[in-house]
Amino acid sequence: MAIWVDETTRVVVQGITGKEGSFHAVKCREYGTKVVAGVTPGKGGIVHEGIPVFNTIREAVAKEGANTSLVFVPPPFAADAVMESVDAGVELVVCITEGVPTFDALRVRSFMRGKTTRLIGPNCPGIISPGKSKVGIMPGHIHKEGRVGCISRSGTLTYEAVGQLTALGIGQSTCIGIGGDPVIGTGFIDALKAFKADPYTDAVVMIGEIGGSAEEEAADYIRAEFGKPVVGFVAGQTAPPGRRMGHAGAIISQGKGTAAEKMEKMKQAGIRVVQSPADIGVAIREVLERLPA
Amino acid sequence: MKIHEYQAKSILKQFGVKVPEGKVVQTAEEAYEVTRKFGPPVAVKAQIHAGGRGKGGGIKLVKSPEEAETAARRMLGSKLVTPQTGPEGRQVRRLLIEKGQSIKKEYYLGIVIDRSQEKPVIMASSEGGVEIEEVASRSPELILKVHVDPCVGFLSFQGRQLGFGLGLDGKLAGRFGQFVVGLYDAFRGTDASLAEINPLILTTDGEFLALDAKMNFDDNALFRHPEIAEFRDFEEEEPLEIQASRFGLNYIKLDGNVGCMVNGAGLAMATMDIIKLWGGSPANFLDVGGGASTEQVRNAFKILVADQSVKAVLINIFGGIMRCDMVANGVVQAIKDVGVNIPMVVRLEGTNVEEGREVLRNSGLNFQLASGMADAAEKVCAAAK
């Protein structure tokens, strides 16, 4: 078992005829994901890399039963693409696009209120349930099927954590990169709730970053009701205030959102916080060993 | 992106926000002239990309053109040190000369994006002219907040909520509401990430004016605001950072001596953190991005070693989409171009890792290969000492 993506996931790739979209559609399919359709407005009717292309999401849903969308549309048009999928009732939208304006993301979130679609991202590596389905740009081969969930604001740092787990023989149930932007669809708490409800997830790795207060809010949730062990890390302990550290959301502003604050709050919530990013794997091994058999 | 006060005020004016009459000058003679024309008193304000200017002597109230000239002469070309500039300070190249105002009361007004509410939030306070963070920690009840629905926009009743909440009478509450409308329009219309008026003054004539103004912008939205992008002041930035941004690289110069090149922002921050844990000090943040080419890696490497304080380099790549052999090729080419002779530690993991290590081994160059981040940090910190 896993959360949000599995064998029943049927993916439509938005922007499939672009360089990125095309490359990753094929990579996802090679991993075993059911990539059933692509959408590029104006190119409907062609078959790209063996995948049927449509003009609209509604067509892809009607004709191929797509229930998940993977978005590679360039920043100026990404929000519109996401909303098209939301409007078509797609269950899960994963937006990889980096550089979406914050106000566009705000409009998307406003548009989504009261609707059932889940959005992951933007500016994220996507989601993978190892051995079942990969809906994103992460390297599939570093993952291993198992019982640890991963949630992270970062891309390659998630790969780092996953790589450590796999090297120790510890598999993952589902790994989600929630994205590095200030306004994102799925937050830590949404993912934590799903992992709590998933009987096949025993422990969770939570990787935060400087900026905002998502880690603090997640810590409150974990303390109140999560009930499964969590290993945490926050990147940016050495970041200077007021500078955007690559990700639009990773900025310490007005003295708020420092790594030290976040780590302290997470410790207080009972999370096993590691100071060093190299210790994530071994920390998970320790918490797993302490679980009752 | 940050801009200067005078630029922020020019934007605000276009959106109907009232600002004091002012003019930008670059010489002491101009300061004299403008002051004479405006009629003293005037404020002489250093234009740098940092706050706390008052505390650093960057804002002077003067009573004559002669005083304005003297103040301008002292400020122009000097390094202004404020609580936000760091000890090295910022060079003052321009001054804003503004007509003096007779102030009845000072307020605070600011707009930012509230991430957890997913809406812009407007904050107003009767405690103007002081750091809003101080007010927030000392007496948070003095900060009024209203959230704006990004699809609906700012509403009149919200203006009344703020105006009456600040204790203003009917007429002034209405004027205050109008002021907020202008500021919100400017914030929304330029894709700002921050718009802050501190202090917002009520003059003895019953007018609201933006005495100071600070605006930051969403870098991701600059593509649709070429007029804002024009305001970028390269002189306020590190030369290496400008060069990096031309190559599309995320580079931030820091004050340590271990140069880092990493793919991905989170991993780049984590790499800086682990260097610190091993007793070293990172010289920079450098994210070469997820899909960088050999050329890009070469550019990144050149920028990295152009920093004279770098004593050792750590390259940490977790190849996903980016293949390790391609990174290795880029690094080898760059070193052959630039002729680097400082210690280099390379940690490669992920896609095509063996091929990448092979490229490094066969290059005839002197790399230390590391296995894992801890090993890499230990090796590079030892090498930098």
Short mmCIF file of C-alpha atoms in Angstrom, two decimals, chain B residues 9 19 44 87 91 93 121 128 157 207 256 263 283 295 307:
data_model
loop_
_atom_site.label_atom_id
_atom_site.label_comp_id
_atom_site.label_asym_id
_atom_site.label_seq_id
_atom_site.Cartn_x
_atom_site.Cartn_y
_atom_site.Cartn_z
CA LYS B 9 7.61 55.80 -4.23
CA VAL B 19 4.07 60.46 -1.12
CA VAL B 44 18.16 63.94 3.12
CA PRO B 87 29.64 45.55 9.37
CA GLN B 91 28.06 52.49 -0.45
CA ARG B 93 25.39 56.57 -4.46
CA VAL B 121 -2.49 39.97 4.51
CA GLY B 128 4.39 53.54 13.40
CA PHE B 157 -15.45 47.36 4.52
CA GLU B 207 -3.57 63.89 4.99
CA GLY B 256 33.55 31.40 4.61
CA ASN B 263 22.54 20.52 -7.55
CA ALA B 283 32.00 30.47 1.07
CA GLU B 295 28.62 24.21 -20.04
CA ASP B 307 36.05 34.09 -5.04
#
